[in-house]
Coordinates of C-alpha atoms in Angstrom, one line a residue:
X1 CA -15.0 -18.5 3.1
X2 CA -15.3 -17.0 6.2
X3 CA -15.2 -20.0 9.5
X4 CA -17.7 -17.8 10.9
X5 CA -20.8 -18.3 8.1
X6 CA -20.5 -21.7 8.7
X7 CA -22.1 -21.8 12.0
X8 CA -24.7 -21.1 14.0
X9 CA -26.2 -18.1 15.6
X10 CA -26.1 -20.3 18.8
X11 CA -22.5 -21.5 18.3
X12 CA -21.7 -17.5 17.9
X13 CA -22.7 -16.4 21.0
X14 CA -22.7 -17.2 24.9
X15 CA -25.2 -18.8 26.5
X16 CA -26.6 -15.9 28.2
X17 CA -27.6 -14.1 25.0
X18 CA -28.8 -17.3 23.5
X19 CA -31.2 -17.3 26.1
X20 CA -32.3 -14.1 26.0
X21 CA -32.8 -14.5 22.4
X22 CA -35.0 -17.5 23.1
X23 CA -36.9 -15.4 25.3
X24 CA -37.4 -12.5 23.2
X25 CA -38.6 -14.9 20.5
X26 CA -40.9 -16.5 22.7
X27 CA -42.2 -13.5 23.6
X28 CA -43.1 -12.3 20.0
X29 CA -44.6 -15.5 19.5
X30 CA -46.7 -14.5 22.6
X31 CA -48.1 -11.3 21.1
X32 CA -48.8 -13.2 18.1
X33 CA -50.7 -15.8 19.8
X34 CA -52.8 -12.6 21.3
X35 CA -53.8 -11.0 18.1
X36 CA -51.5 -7.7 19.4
X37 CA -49.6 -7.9 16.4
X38 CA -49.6 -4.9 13.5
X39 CA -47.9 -6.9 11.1
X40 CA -44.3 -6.1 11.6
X41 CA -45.0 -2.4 12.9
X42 CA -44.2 -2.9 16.3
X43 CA -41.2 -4.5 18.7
X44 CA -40.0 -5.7 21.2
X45 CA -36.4 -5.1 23.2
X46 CA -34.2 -7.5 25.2
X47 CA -30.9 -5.7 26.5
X48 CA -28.3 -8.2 25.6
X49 CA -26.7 -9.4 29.0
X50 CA -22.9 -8.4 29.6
X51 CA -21.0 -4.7 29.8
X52 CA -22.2 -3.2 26.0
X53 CA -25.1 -1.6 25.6
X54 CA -26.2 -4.1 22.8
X55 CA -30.0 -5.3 22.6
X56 CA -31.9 -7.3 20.5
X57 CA -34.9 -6.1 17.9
X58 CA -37.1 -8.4 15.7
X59 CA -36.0 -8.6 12.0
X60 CA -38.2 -5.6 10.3
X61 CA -40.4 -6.8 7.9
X62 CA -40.7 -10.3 9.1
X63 CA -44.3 -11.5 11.2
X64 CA -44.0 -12.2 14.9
X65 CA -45.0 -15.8 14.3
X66 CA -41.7 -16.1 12.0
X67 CA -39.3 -14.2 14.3
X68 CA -36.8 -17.2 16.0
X69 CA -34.0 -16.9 18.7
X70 CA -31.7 -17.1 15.4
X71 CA -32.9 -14.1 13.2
X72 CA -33.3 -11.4 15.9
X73 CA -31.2 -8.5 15.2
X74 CA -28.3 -7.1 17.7
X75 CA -27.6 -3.4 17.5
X76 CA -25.6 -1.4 19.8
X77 CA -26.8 2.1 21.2
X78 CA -25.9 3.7 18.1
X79 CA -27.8 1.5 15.6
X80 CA -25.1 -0.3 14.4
X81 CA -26.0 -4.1 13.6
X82 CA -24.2 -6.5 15.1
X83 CA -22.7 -8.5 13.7
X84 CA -23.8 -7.7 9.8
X85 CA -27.2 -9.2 9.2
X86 CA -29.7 -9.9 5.9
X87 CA -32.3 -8.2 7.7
X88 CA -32.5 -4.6 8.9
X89 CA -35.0 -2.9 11.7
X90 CA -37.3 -0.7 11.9
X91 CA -36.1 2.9 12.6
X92 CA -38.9 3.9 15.1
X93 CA -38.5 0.5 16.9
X94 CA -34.5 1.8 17.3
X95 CA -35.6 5.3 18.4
X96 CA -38.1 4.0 21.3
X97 CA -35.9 1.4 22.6
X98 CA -32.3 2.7 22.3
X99 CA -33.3 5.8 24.3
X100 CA -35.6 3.7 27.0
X101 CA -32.2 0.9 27.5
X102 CA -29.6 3.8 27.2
X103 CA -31.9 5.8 29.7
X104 CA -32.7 2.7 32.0
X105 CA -30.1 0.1 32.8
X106 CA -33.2 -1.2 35.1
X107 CA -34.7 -2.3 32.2
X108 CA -33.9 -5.3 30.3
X109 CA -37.1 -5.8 28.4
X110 CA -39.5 -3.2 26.8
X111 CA -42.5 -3.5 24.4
X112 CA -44.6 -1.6 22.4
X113 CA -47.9 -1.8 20.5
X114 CA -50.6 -0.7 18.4
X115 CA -53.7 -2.8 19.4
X116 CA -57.4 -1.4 18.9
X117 CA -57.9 -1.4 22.5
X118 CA -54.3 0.8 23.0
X119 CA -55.0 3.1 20.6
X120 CA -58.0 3.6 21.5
X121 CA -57.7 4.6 25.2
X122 CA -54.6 6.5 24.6
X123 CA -56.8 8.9 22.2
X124 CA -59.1 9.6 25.3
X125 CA -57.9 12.9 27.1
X126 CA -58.9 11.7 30.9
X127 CA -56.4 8.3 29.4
X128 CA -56.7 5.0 31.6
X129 CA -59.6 5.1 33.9
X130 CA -59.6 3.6 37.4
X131 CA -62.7 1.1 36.4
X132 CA -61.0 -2.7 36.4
X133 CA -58.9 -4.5 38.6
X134 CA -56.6 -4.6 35.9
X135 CA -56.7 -1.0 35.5
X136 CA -56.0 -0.5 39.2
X137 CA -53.1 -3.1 39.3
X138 CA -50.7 -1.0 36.8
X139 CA -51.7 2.8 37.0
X140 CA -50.3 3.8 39.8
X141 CA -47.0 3.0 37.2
X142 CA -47.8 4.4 34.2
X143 CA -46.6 7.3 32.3
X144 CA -47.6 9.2 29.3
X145 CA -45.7 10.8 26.0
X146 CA -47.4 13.3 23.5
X147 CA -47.9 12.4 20.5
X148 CA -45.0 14.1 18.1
X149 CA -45.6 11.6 14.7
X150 CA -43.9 8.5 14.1
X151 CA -40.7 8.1 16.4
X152 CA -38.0 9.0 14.2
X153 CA -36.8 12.5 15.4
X154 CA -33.6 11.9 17.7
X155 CA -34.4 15.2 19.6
X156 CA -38.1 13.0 21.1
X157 CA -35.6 10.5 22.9
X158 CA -34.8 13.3 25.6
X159 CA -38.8 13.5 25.9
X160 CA -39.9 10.0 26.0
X161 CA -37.3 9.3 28.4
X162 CA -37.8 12.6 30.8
X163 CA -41.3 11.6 30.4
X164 CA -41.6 8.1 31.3
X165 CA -39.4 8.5 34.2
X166 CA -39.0 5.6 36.9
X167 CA -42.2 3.8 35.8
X168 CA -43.2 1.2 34.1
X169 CA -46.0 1.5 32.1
X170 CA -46.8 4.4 29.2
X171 CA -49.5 5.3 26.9
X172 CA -48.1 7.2 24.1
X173 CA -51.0 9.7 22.6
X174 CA -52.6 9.0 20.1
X175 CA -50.4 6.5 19.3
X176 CA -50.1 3.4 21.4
X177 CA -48.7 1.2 25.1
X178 CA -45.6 0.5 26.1
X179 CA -44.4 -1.7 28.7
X180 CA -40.7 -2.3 30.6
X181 CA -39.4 -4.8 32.8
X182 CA -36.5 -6.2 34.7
X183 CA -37.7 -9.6 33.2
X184 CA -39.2 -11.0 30.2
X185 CA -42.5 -11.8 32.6
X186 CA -42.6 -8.7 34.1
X187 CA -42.7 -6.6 30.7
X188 CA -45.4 -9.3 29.4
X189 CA -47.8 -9.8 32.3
X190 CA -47.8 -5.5 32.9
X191 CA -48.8 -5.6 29.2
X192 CA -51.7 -8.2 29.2
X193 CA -53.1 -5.5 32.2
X194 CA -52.6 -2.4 30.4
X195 CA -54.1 -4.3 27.1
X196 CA -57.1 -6.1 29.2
X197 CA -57.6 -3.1 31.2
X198 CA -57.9 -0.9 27.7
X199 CA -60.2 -3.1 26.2
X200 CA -62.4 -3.2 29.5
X201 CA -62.6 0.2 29.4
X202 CA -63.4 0.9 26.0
X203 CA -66.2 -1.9 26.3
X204 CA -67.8 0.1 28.8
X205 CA -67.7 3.1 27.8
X206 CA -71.3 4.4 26.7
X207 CA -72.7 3.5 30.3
X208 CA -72.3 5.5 33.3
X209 CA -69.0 4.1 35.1
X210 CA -68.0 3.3 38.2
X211 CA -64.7 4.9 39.0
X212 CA -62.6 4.4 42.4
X213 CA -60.7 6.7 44.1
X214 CA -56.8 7.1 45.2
X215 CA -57.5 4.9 48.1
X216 CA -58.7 1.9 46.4
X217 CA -56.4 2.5 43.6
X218 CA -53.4 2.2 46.0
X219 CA -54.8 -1.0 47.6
X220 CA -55.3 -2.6 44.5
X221 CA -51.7 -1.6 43.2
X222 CA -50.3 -2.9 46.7
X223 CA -52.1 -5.9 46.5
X224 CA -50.9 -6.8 42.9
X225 CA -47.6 -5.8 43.1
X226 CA -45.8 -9.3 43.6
X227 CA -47.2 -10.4 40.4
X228 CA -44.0 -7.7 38.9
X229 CA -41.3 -8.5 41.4
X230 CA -41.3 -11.7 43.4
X231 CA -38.6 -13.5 41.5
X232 CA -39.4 -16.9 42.3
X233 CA -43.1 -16.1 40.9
X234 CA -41.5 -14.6 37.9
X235 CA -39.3 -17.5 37.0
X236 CA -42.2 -20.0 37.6
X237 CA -44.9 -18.1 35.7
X238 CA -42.7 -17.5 32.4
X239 CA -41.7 -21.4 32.3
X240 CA -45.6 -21.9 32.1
X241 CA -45.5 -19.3 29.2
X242 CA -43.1 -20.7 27.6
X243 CA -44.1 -24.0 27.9
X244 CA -47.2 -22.8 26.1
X245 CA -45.3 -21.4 23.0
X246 CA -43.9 -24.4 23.0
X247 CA -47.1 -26.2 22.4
X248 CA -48.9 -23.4 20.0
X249 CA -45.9 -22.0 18.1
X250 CA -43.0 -24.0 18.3
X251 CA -39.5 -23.1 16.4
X252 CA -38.9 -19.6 18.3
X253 CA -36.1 -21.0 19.8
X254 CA -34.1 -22.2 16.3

């Protein structure tokens, strides 16, 4: 029998990716614990630290509040699972995120989703309005794709990644959000605006809004910006996270 069966994930690899596995898992557990799952539909990235361009994808067909540090899936740029795994993953997921890491070595986290909220905005033609604080926090960074079907055309890499650019942020038409980061806080907390700002927006929609111009928009974006990159901040605010998926849905990080 091979040595290598007998142990653990953890014993397997180095510290560094058992921490970002711990992360990633913490952070499906987080989107869980939001209600912005679609059952198994949607992912979530974590570039693998070291020289390959491996990352690491949630096991398709298992729900976010099963997915653990131990049965998240590594696959290198060209899909290949490493090492061999019961579990597969999705093929859209691997489109989206293998042309975003391959595209951005900047990013070492990226999400996507299919809430209500999402959805819903990205089917509006005028897209996210400047009518929240939360709105006005992230727009100034985000990006949109057309809607070509579900992602699994290798020729719509080019696209997504020619159109999301240097930002941070996209709404995908029609289809849904999408959020990177340099950190596993920084991809989350640009998410909760987008999907508060979305849901804001749709709520008031029916009443005549009040929208603010580039001038506001650009003080709001300045003023919020540290929440994304002041690394002591980051550090500090995903230990609270975690401690609280540690308290509502423990065993991510088995």
């Amino acid at each position: 029998m091979d040595d290598r069966a007998q142990l653990s994930v953890k014993d397997q690899v180095s510290a560094e990716e058992w921490k970002a596995r711990c992360d990633l898992a913490a952070l499906y557990r987080l989107v869980f614990m939001h209600g912005w799952d679609d059952l198994f539909f949607t992912h979530i990235s974590m570039r693998v630290p070291g020289p390959e361009e491996h990352f690491l994808l949630n096991p398709f067909g298992l729900l976010f509040e099963d997915v653990t540090a131990s049965n998240l899936v590594k696959v290198d740029i060209d899909g290949n699972v490493l090492p061999p795994s019961q579990y597969g993953i999705n093929p859209a997921g691997f489109t989206i995120h293998s042309a975003i890491h391959h595209a951005r070595p900047d990013v070492k986290v990226a999400m996507h989703l299919h809430t209500d909220q999402g959805v819903a905005v990205s089917a509006q033609k005028r897209g996210l309005l400047p009518i929240s604080q939360s709105a006005m926090t992230v727009m100034k960074d985000v990006a949109y794709h057309g809607y070509e079907g579900i992602a699994l055309e290798e020729d719509e890499k080019e696209r997504l990644v020619a159109d999301l650019g240097d930002k941070n942020l996209m709404i995908l038409n029609n289809h849904g959000t999408l959020t990177t980061g340099d950190h596993p806080f920084s991809c989350y907390v640009r998410m909760y605006m987008l999907e508060r700002a979305c849901k804001m927006q749709t709520l008031a929609q029916g009443a005549e809004l009040v929208e603010w111009g580039k001038d506001m928009q650009d003080r709001v974006y300045a003023q919020g910006e540290q929440a994304f990159t002041n690394e002591f901040f980051k550090e500090i605010a995903w230990a609270a996270l975690r401690g609280r998926v540690d308290r509502q849905s423990p065993g991510y990080d088995a």
